[in-house]
Tab-separated table of N, CA and C in Angstrom:
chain	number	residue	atom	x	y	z
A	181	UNK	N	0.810	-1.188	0.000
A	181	UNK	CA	0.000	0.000	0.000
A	181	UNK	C	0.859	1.259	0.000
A	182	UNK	N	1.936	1.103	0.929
A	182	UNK	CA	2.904	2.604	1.113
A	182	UNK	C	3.778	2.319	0.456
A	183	UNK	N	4.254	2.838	-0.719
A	183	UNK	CA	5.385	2.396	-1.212
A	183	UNK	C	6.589	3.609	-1.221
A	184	UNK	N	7.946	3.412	-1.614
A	184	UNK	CA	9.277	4.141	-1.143
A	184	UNK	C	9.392	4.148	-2.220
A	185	UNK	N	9.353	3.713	-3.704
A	185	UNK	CA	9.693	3.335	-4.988
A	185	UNK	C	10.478	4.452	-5.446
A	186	UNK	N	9.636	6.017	-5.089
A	186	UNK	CA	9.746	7.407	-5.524
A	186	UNK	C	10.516	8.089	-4.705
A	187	UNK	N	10.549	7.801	-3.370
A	187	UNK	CA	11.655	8.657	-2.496
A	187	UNK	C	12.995	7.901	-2.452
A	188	UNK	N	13.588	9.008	-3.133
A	188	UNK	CA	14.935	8.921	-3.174
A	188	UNK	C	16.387	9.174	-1.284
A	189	UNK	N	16.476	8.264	-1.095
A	189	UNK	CA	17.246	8.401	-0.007
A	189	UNK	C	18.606	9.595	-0.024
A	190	UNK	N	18.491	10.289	1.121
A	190	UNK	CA	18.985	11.250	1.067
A	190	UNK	C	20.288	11.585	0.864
A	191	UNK	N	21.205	10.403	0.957
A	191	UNK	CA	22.303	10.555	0.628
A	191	UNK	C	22.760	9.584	-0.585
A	192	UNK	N	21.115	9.736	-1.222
A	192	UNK	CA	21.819	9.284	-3.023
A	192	UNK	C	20.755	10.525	-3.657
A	193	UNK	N	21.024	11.683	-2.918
A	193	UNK	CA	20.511	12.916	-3.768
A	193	UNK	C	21.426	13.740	-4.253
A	194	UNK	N	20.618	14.308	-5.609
A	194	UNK	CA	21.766	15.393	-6.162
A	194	UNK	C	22.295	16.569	-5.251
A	195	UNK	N	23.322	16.598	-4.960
A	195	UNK	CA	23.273	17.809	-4.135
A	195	UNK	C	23.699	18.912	-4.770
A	196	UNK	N	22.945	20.363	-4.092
A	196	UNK	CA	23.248	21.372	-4.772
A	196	UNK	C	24.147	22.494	-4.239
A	197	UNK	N	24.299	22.453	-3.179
A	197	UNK	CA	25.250	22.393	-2.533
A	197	UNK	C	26.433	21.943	-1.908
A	198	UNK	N	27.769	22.188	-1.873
A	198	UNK	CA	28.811	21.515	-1.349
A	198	UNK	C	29.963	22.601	-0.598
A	199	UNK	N	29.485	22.421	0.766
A	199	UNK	CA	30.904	23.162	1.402
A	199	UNK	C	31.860	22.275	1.548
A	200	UNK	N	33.077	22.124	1.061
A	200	UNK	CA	34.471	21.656	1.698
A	200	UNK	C	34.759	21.633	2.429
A	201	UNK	N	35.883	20.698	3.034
A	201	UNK	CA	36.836	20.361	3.810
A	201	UNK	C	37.722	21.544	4.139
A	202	UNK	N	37.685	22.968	5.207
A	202	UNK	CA	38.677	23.648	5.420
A	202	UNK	C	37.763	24.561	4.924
A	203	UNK	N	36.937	25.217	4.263
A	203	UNK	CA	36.063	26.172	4.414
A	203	UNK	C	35.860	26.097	5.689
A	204	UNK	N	35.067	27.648	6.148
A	204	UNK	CA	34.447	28.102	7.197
A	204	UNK	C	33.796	29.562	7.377
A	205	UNK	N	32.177	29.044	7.351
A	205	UNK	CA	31.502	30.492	7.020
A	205	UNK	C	31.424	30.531	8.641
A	206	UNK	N	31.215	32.304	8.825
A	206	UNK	CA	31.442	33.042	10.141
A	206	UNK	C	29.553	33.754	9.728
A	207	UNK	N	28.361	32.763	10.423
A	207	UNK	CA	27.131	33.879	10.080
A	207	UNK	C	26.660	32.478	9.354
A	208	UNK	N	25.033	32.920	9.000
A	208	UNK	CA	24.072	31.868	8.818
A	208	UNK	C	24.276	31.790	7.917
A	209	UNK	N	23.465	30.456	7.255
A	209	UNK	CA	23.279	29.558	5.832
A	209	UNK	C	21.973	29.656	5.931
A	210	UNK	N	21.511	29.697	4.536
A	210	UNK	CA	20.458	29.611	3.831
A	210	UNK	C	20.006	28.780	2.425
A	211	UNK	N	19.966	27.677	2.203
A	211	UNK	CA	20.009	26.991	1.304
A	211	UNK	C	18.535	26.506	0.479
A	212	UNK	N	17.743	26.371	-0.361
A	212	UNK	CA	16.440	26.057	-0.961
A	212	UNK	C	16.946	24.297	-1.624
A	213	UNK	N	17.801	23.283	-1.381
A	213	UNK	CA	17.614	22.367	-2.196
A	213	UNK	C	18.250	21.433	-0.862
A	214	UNK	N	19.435	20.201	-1.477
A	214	UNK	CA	20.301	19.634	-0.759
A	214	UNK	C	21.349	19.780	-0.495
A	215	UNK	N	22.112	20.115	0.579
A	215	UNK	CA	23.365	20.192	0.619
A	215	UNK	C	24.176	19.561	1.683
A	216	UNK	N	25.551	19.059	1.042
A	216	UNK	CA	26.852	18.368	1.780
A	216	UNK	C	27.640	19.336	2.491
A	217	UNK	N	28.017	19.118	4.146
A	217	UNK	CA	28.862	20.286	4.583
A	217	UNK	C	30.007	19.031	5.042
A	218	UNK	N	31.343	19.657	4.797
A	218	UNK	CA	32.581	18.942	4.867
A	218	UNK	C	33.212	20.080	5.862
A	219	UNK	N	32.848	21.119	5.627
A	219	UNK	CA	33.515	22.157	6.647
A	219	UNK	C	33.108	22.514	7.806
A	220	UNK	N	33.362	23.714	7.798
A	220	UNK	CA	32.776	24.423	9.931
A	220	UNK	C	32.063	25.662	8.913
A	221	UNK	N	30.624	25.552	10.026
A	221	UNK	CA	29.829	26.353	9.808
A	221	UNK	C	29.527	27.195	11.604
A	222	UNK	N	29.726	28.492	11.572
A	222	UNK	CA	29.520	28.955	13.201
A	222	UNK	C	28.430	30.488	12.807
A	223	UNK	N	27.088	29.512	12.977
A	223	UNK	CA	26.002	30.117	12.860
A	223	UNK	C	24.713	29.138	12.381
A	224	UNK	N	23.644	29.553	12.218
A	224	UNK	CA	22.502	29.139	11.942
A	224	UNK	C	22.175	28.439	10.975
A	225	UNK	N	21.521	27.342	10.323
A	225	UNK	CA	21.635	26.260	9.033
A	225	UNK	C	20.248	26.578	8.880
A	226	UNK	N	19.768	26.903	7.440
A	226	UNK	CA	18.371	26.508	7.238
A	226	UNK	C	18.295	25.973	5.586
A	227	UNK	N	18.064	24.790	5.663
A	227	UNK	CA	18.135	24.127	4.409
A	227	UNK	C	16.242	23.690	4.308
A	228	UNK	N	16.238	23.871	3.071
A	228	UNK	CA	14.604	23.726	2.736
A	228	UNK	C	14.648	22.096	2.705
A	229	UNK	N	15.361	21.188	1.908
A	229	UNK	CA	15.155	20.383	1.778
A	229	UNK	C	16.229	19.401	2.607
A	230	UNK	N	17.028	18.804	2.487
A	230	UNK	CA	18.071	18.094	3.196
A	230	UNK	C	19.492	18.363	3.416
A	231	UNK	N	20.175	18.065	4.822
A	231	UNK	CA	21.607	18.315	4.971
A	231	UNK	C	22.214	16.837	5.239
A	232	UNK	N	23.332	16.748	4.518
A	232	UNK	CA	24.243	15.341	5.231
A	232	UNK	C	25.406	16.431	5.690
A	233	UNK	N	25.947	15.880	6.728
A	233	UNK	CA	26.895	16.741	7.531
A	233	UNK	C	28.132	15.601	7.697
A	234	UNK	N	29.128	15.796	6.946
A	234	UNK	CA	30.309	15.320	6.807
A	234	UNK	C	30.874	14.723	8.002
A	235	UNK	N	31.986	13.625	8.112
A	235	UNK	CA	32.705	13.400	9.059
A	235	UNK	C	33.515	14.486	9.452
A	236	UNK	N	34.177	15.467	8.876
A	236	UNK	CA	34.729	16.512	8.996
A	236	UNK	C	33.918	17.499	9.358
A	237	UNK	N	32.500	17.496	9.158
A	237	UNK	CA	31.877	18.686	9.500
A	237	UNK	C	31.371	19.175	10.633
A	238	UNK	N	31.791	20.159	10.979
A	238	UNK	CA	31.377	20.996	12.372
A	238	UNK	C	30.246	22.104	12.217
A	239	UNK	N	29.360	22.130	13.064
A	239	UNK	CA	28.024	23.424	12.876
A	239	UNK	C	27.887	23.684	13.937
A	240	UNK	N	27.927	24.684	14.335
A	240	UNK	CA	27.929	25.640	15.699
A	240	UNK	C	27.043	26.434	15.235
A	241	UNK	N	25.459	26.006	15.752
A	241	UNK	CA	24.099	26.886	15.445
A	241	UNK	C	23.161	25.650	15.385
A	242	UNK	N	21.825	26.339	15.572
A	242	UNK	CA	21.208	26.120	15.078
A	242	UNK	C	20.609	25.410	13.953
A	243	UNK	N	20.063	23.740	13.193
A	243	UNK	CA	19.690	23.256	12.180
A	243	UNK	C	18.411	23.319	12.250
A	244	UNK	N	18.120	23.910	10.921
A	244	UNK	CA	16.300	23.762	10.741
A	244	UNK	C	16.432	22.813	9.270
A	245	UNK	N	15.766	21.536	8.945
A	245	UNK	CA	16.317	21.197	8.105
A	245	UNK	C	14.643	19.853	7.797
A	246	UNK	N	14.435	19.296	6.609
A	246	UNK	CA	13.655	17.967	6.556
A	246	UNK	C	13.776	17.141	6.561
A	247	UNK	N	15.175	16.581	6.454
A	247	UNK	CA	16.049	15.271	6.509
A	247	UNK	C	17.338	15.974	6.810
A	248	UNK	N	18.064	15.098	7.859
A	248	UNK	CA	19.502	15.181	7.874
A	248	UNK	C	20.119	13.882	8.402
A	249	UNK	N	21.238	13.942	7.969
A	249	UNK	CA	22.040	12.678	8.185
A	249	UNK	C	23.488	13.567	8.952
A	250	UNK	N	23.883	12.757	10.111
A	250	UNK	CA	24.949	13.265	10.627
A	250	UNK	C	26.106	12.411	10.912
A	251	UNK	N	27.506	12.566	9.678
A	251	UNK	CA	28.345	11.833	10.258
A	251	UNK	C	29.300	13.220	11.269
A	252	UNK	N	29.131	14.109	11.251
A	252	UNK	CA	30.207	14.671	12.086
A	252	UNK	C	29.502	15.623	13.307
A	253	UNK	N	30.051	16.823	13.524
A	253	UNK	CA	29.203	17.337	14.921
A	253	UNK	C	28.419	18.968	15.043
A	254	UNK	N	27.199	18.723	15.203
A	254	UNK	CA	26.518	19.586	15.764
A	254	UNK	C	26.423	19.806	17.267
A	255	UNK	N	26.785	21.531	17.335
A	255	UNK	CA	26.841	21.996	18.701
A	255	UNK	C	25.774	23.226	18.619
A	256	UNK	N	24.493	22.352	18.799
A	256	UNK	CA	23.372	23.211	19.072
A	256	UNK	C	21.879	22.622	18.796
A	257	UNK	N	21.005	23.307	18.753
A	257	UNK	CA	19.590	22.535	18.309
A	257	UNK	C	19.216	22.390	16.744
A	258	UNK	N	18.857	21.198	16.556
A	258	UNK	CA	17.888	20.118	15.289
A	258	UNK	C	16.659	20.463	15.498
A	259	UNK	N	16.015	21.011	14.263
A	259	UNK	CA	14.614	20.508	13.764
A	259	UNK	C	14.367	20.467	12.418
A	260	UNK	N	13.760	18.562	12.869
A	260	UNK	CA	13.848	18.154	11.822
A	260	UNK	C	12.473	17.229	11.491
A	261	UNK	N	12.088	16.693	10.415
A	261	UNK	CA	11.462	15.943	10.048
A	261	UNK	C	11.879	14.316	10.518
A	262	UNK	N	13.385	13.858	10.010
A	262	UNK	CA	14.068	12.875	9.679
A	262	UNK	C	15.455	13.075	9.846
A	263	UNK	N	15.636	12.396	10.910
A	263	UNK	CA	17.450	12.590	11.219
A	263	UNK	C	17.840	11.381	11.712
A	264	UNK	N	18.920	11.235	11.121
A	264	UNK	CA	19.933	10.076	11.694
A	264	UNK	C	21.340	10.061	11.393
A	265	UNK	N	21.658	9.729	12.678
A	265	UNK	CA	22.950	10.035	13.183
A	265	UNK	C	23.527	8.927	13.259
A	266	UNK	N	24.529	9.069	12.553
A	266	UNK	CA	25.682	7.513	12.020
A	266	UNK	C	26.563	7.287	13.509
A	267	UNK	N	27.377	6.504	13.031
A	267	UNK	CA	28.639	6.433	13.941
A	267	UNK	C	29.261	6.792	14.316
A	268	UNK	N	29.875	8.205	13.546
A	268	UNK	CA	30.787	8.965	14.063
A	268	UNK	C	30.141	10.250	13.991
A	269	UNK	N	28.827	10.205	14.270
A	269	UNK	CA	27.746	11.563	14.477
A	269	UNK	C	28.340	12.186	16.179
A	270	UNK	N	27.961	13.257	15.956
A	270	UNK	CA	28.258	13.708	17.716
A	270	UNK	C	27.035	14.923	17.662
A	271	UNK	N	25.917	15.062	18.358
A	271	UNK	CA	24.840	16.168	18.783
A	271	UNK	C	25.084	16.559	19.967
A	272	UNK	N	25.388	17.731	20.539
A	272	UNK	CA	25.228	18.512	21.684
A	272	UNK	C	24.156	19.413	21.359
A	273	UNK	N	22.891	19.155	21.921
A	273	UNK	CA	21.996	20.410	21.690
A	273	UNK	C	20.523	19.384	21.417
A	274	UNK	N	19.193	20.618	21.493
A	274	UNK	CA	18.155	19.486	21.609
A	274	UNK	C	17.281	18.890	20.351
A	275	UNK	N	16.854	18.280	20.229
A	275	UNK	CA	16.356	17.739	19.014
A	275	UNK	C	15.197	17.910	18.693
A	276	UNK	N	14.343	18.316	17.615
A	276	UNK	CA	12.815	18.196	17.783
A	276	UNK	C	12.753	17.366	16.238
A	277	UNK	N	11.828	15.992	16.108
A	277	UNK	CA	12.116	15.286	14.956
A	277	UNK	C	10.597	14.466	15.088
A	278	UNK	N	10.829	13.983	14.133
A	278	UNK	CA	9.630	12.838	13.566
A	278	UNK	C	9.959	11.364	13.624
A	279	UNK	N	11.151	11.893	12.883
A	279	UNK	CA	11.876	9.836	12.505
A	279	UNK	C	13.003	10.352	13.311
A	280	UNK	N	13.448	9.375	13.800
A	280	UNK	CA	15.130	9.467	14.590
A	280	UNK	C	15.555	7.707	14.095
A	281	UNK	N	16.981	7.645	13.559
A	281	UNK	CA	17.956	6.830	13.692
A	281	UNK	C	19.290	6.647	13.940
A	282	UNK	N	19.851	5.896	15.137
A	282	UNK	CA	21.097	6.422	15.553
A	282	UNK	C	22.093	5.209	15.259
A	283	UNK	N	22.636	5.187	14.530
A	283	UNK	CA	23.975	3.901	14.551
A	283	UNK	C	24.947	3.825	16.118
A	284	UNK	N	25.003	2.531	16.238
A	284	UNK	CA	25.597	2.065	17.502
A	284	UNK	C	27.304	2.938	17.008
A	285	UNK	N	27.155	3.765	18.300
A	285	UNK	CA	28.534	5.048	18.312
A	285	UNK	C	28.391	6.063	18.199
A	286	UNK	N	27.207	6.289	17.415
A	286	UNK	CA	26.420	7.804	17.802
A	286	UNK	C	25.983	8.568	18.909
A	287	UNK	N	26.433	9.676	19.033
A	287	UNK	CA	25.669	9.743	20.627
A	287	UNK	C	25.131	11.431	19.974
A	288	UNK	N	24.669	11.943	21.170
A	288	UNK	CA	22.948	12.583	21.459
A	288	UNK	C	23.536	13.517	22.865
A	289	UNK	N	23.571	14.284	23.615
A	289	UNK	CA	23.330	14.827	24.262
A	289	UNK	C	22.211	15.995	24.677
A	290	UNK	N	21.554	15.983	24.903
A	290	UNK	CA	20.338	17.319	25.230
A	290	UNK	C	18.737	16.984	25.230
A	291	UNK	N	18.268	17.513	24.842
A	291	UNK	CA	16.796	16.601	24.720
A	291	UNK	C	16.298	16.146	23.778
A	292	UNK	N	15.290	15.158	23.657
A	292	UNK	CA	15.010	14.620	22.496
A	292	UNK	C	13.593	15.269	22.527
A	293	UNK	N	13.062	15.198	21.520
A	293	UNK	CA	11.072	15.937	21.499
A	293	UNK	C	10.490	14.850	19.983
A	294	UNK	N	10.126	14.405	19.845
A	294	UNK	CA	9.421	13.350	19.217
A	294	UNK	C	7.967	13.913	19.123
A	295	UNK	N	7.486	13.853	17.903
A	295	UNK	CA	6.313	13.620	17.774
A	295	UNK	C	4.985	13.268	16.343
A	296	UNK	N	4.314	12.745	16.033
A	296	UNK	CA	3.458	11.820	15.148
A	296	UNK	C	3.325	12.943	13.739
A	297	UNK	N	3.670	14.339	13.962
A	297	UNK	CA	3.720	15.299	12.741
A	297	UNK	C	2.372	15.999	12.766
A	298	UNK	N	1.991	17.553	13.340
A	298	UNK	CA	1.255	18.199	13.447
A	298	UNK	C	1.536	19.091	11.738
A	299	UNK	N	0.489	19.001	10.813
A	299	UNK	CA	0.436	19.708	9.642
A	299	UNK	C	1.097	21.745	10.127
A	300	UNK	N	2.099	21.959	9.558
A	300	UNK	CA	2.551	23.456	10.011
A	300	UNK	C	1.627	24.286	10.096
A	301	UNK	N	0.170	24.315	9.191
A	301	UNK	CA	-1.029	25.464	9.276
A	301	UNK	C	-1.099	25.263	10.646
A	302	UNK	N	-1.468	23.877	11.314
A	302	UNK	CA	-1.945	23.772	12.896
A	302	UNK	C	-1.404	24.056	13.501
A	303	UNK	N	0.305	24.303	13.772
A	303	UNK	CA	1.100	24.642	14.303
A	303	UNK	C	1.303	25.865	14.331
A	304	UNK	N	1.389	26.639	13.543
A	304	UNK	CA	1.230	28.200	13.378
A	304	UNK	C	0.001	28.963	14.522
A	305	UNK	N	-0.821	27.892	14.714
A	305	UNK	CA	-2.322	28.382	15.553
A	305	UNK	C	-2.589	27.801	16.612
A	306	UNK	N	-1.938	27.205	16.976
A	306	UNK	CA	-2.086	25.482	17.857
A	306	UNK	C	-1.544	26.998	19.553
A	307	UNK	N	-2.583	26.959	20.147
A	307	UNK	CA	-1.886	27.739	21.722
A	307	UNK	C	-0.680	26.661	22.256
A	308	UNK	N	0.483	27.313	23.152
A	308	UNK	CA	1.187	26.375	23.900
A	308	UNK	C	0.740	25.962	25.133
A	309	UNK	N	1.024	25.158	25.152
A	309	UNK	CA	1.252	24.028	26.451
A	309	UNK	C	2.005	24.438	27.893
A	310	UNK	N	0.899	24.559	29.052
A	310	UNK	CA	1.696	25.037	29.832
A	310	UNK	C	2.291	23.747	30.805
A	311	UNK	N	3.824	23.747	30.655
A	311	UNK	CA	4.502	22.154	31.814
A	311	UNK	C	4.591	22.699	32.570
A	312	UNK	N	4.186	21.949	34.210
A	312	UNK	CA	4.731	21.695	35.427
A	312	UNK	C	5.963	21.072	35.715
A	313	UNK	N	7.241	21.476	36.142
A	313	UNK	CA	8.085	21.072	35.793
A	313	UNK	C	8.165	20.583	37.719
């Protein structure tokens, strides 16, 4: 009934983007397609469609992203649709996601937030939630 036939996995996408190995932008990213980071990014990520984040790659900020794959390290907060974090992934910072997958060696630090996918119109209008902590 559900078939995958048509979605292309994210790291056999064209990418339209490619930062290198030894680049390093100082200030946010803004991207509309897919893109590979091999370098250090120290600021904010907003990719419309998907990020794979290099073994080499470092991001200090913020990811807003729909898929990401992480072999290297984010030092800050994920939101995402679909993320998974390989083996030599490293996250400091909190997560807000749909799908999560972590390869044994991956690690996670901060919070995780999970949830079944509220359509964004509802979310835009949806009042918050007050916790008792």
């Amino acid at each position: 009934m559900f078939s995958k036939k048509n979605k292309v996995e994210l790291d056999q996408q064209a990418i339209s983007t490619f930062l290198s190995e030894g680049c390093v932008i100082e200030g946010n990213m803004k991207a509309p397609a897919f893109v590979r980071i091999e370098g250090q990014i120290n600021g904010d990520v907003t990719i419309d469609e998907g990020l794979i984040l290099g073994e080499k790659g470092v991001i200090t900020g913020n990811v807003v992203t729909k898929e990401m794959i992480v072999y290297g390290t984010v030092h800050g907060n994920i939101n995402t649709h679909s993320l998974e974090i390989r083996s030599t992934g490293r996250i400091t910072g909190d997560i807000k996601t749909q799908v999560l997958q972590v390869e044994p060696g991956g690690t996670h630090n901060g919070k995780l937030s999970m949830s079944a996918g509220v359509p964004e119109a509802k979310q835009k209008h949806a009042k918050p939630e007050l916790v008792n902590a």
